[in-house]
Short mmCIF file of C-alpha atoms in Angstrom, two decimals:
data_model
loop_
_atom_site.label_atom_id
_atom_site.label_comp_id
_atom_site.label_asym_id
_atom_site.label_seq_id
_atom_site.Cartn_x
_atom_site.Cartn_y
_atom_site.Cartn_z
CA UNK A 533 -0.02 0.10 -0.19
CA UNK A 534 2.74 2.43 0.98
CA UNK A 535 4.72 1.75 -2.25
CA UNK A 536 1.61 2.20 -4.35
CA UNK A 537 1.12 5.84 -2.75
CA UNK A 538 4.79 6.89 -3.37
CA UNK A 539 4.48 5.94 -7.32
CA UNK A 540 1.00 7.54 -8.06
CA UNK A 541 2.70 10.95 -8.79
CA UNK A 542 2.96 11.08 -12.62
CA UNK A 543 5.32 13.21 -14.79
CA UNK A 544 2.06 15.59 -15.94
CA UNK A 545 2.37 16.68 -11.92
CA UNK A 546 5.64 17.95 -12.33
CA UNK A 547 5.67 19.63 -15.75
CA UNK A 548 5.97 23.22 -13.88
CA UNK A 549 9.49 21.76 -13.05
CA UNK A 550 10.67 20.30 -16.28
CA UNK A 551 10.86 21.46 -19.63
CA UNK A 552 8.63 20.00 -22.36
CA UNK A 553 11.37 18.46 -24.10
CA UNK A 554 12.20 16.46 -21.01
CA UNK A 555 8.78 15.25 -20.34
CA UNK A 556 9.07 12.16 -22.81
CA UNK A 557 12.25 11.04 -21.31
CA UNK A 558 10.96 11.66 -17.63
CA UNK A 559 7.81 9.31 -18.72
CA UNK A 560 10.35 6.78 -20.32
CA UNK A 561 12.43 6.78 -17.05
CA UNK A 562 9.40 6.44 -14.88
CA UNK A 563 8.31 3.73 -16.73
CA UNK A 564 11.62 1.89 -16.70
CA UNK A 565 12.03 2.42 -12.96
CA UNK A 566 8.63 1.06 -12.68
CA UNK A 567 8.93 -1.99 -14.96
CA UNK A 568 12.60 -2.72 -13.12
CA UNK A 569 10.67 -2.53 -9.37
CA UNK A 570 8.47 -5.30 -10.55
CA UNK A 571 11.13 -7.14 -11.97
CA UNK A 572 13.20 -6.79 -8.73
CA UNK A 573 10.20 -7.87 -6.79
CA UNK A 574 10.05 -10.94 -8.99
CA UNK A 575 13.53 -11.68 -8.99
CA UNK A 576 14.10 -11.17 -5.21
CA UNK A 577 12.21 -13.78 -4.43
CA UNK A 578 14.30 -16.52 -6.55
CA UNK A 579 17.52 -14.53 -6.65
CA UNK A 580 20.58 -14.31 -4.54
CA UNK A 581 21.26 -11.29 -2.59
CA UNK A 582 24.70 -10.49 -4.45
CA UNK A 583 23.34 -9.57 -7.76
CA UNK A 584 23.40 -6.52 -9.26
CA UNK A 585 20.10 -4.33 -9.90
CA UNK A 586 20.83 -2.69 -13.48
CA UNK A 587 17.21 -1.17 -13.77
CA UNK A 588 16.97 -2.85 -17.37
CA UNK A 589 19.79 -0.76 -18.87
CA UNK A 590 22.07 -2.54 -20.58
CA UNK A 591 25.47 -2.51 -19.32
CA UNK A 592 27.10 -2.00 -22.49
CA UNK A 593 25.36 1.20 -23.16
CA UNK A 594 26.21 2.23 -19.72
CA UNK A 595 30.07 1.60 -20.26
CA UNK A 596 29.99 3.59 -23.77
CA UNK A 597 28.23 6.73 -21.83
CA UNK A 598 31.08 6.46 -18.87
CA UNK A 599 33.58 6.00 -21.64
CA UNK A 600 31.98 8.66 -23.90
CA UNK A 601 31.82 6.56 -27.32
CA UNK A 602 28.17 6.34 -27.45
CA UNK A 603 26.23 8.00 -30.55
CA UNK A 604 24.91 11.06 -28.65
CA UNK A 605 21.80 11.19 -30.80
CA UNK A 606 20.67 8.06 -29.54
CA UNK A 607 20.87 9.22 -25.70
CA UNK A 608 18.20 10.87 -23.76
CA UNK A 609 18.55 14.46 -23.05
CA UNK A 610 19.47 13.90 -19.38
CA UNK A 611 22.10 11.91 -20.30
CA UNK A 612 23.15 14.33 -23.06
CA UNK A 613 23.27 16.97 -20.35
CA UNK A 614 25.10 14.51 -18.11
CA UNK A 615 27.71 13.89 -20.87
CA UNK A 616 28.33 17.77 -21.76
CA UNK A 617 28.55 18.75 -17.74
CA UNK A 618 31.30 16.08 -17.63
CA UNK A 619 33.12 17.10 -20.45
CA UNK A 620 32.78 20.86 -19.09
CA UNK A 621 34.33 19.80 -15.95
CA UNK A 622 37.22 17.90 -17.67
CA UNK A 623 38.01 20.83 -19.52
CA UNK A 624 37.94 23.00 -16.45
CA UNK A 625 40.03 20.48 -14.65
CA UNK A 626 42.86 20.41 -17.50
CA UNK A 627 42.85 24.52 -17.69
CA UNK A 628 43.25 24.46 -13.94
CA UNK A 629 46.39 22.03 -13.80
CA UNK A 630 47.94 23.77 -16.81
CA UNK A 631 47.46 27.30 -15.05
CA UNK A 632 49.15 26.09 -12.02
CA UNK A 633 52.65 27.00 -11.11
CA UNK A 634 54.83 24.55 -9.15
CA UNK A 635 58.13 25.46 -7.15
CA UNK A 636 61.63 24.16 -8.37
CA UNK A 637 62.41 20.72 -7.45
CA UNK A 638 65.24 22.21 -4.88
CA UNK A 639 62.78 24.62 -2.74
CA UNK A 640 61.21 21.96 -0.59
CA UNK A 641 64.38 20.06 0.27
CA UNK A 642 65.95 23.87 1.26
CA UNK A 643 63.43 24.91 3.55
CA UNK A 644 63.23 21.28 5.32
CA UNK A 645 67.04 21.63 5.55
CA UNK A 646 66.82 25.12 6.92
CA UNK A 647 64.30 24.21 9.56
CA UNK A 648 66.79 21.12 10.69
CA UNK A 649 69.90 23.23 10.76
CA UNK A 650 68.22 25.70 12.76
CA UNK A 651 67.07 22.89 15.39
CA UNK A 652 70.42 21.09 15.33
CA UNK A 653 72.25 24.76 15.79
CA UNK A 654 69.89 25.43 18.63
CA UNK A 655 70.49 21.99 20.16
CA UNK A 656 74.21 22.26 19.74
CA UNK A 657 74.48 25.50 21.69
CA UNK A 658 72.25 24.13 24.59
CA UNK A 659 74.49 21.12 24.73
CA UNK A 660 77.92 22.97 24.89
CA UNK A 661 76.87 26.58 25.42
CA UNK A 662 79.78 27.61 23.63
CA UNK A 663 79.67 26.01 20.24
CA UNK A 664 78.73 26.41 17.12
CA UNK A 665 80.04 29.75 16.95
CA UNK A 666 82.64 30.23 20.22
CA UNK A 667 82.58 33.47 21.88
CA UNK A 668 79.25 34.81 20.65
CA UNK A 669 77.19 33.35 23.46
CA UNK A 670 73.44 33.79 23.35
CA UNK A 671 73.64 35.07 19.51
CA UNK A 672 74.08 31.41 18.74
CA UNK A 673 70.26 30.88 19.84
CA UNK A 674 69.18 34.16 17.69
CA UNK A 675 71.07 32.45 14.59
CA UNK A 676 69.40 29.26 14.90
CA UNK A 677 65.85 31.19 15.49
CA UNK A 678 66.62 33.14 12.52
CA UNK A 679 67.79 30.34 10.06
CA UNK A 680 64.23 28.31 11.29
CA UNK A 681 62.67 31.50 10.71
CA UNK A 682 63.78 31.57 7.01
CA UNK A 683 62.77 27.90 6.60
CA UNK A 684 59.15 28.77 7.85
CA UNK A 685 58.93 31.78 5.54
CA UNK A 686 59.70 29.69 2.75
CA UNK A 687 56.94 27.49 3.67
CA UNK A 688 54.46 30.15 2.48
CA UNK A 689 55.36 30.23 -1.38
CA UNK A 690 55.21 26.74 -1.57
CA UNK A 691 52.81 25.64 -4.28
#
């Protein structure tokens, strides 16, 4: 009873949301879904639960749409729009990738090395209190901090 109430709406009730071109395709889609639902209820009693439900659409046609090798004139308007959107998204992604700039290969190893060198410089000063540069005292910490900061500032320009 509840299933019948869910499927009582028709494409005629939804005309204000869809264009006249799409009405026929929607009616075909509704019939296909209803036929598939009827087949599913009949098959579910006899079939195993691991079978895939393809809604009556041949798998070769689905693969052709996904691979963009299908004749576009034979597709429904919804499938044509889907393929056009996919092509547009692919074009945008390719343009975005071409437009991005990247850093030289030495950039990341350099800022990582600067941060590590600064850290090692500070640790060596704390352990020996005279080295890495003798007789400048706590300025060794300032040098270590400066080297670390240069490394961190370089990370802001990392692309």
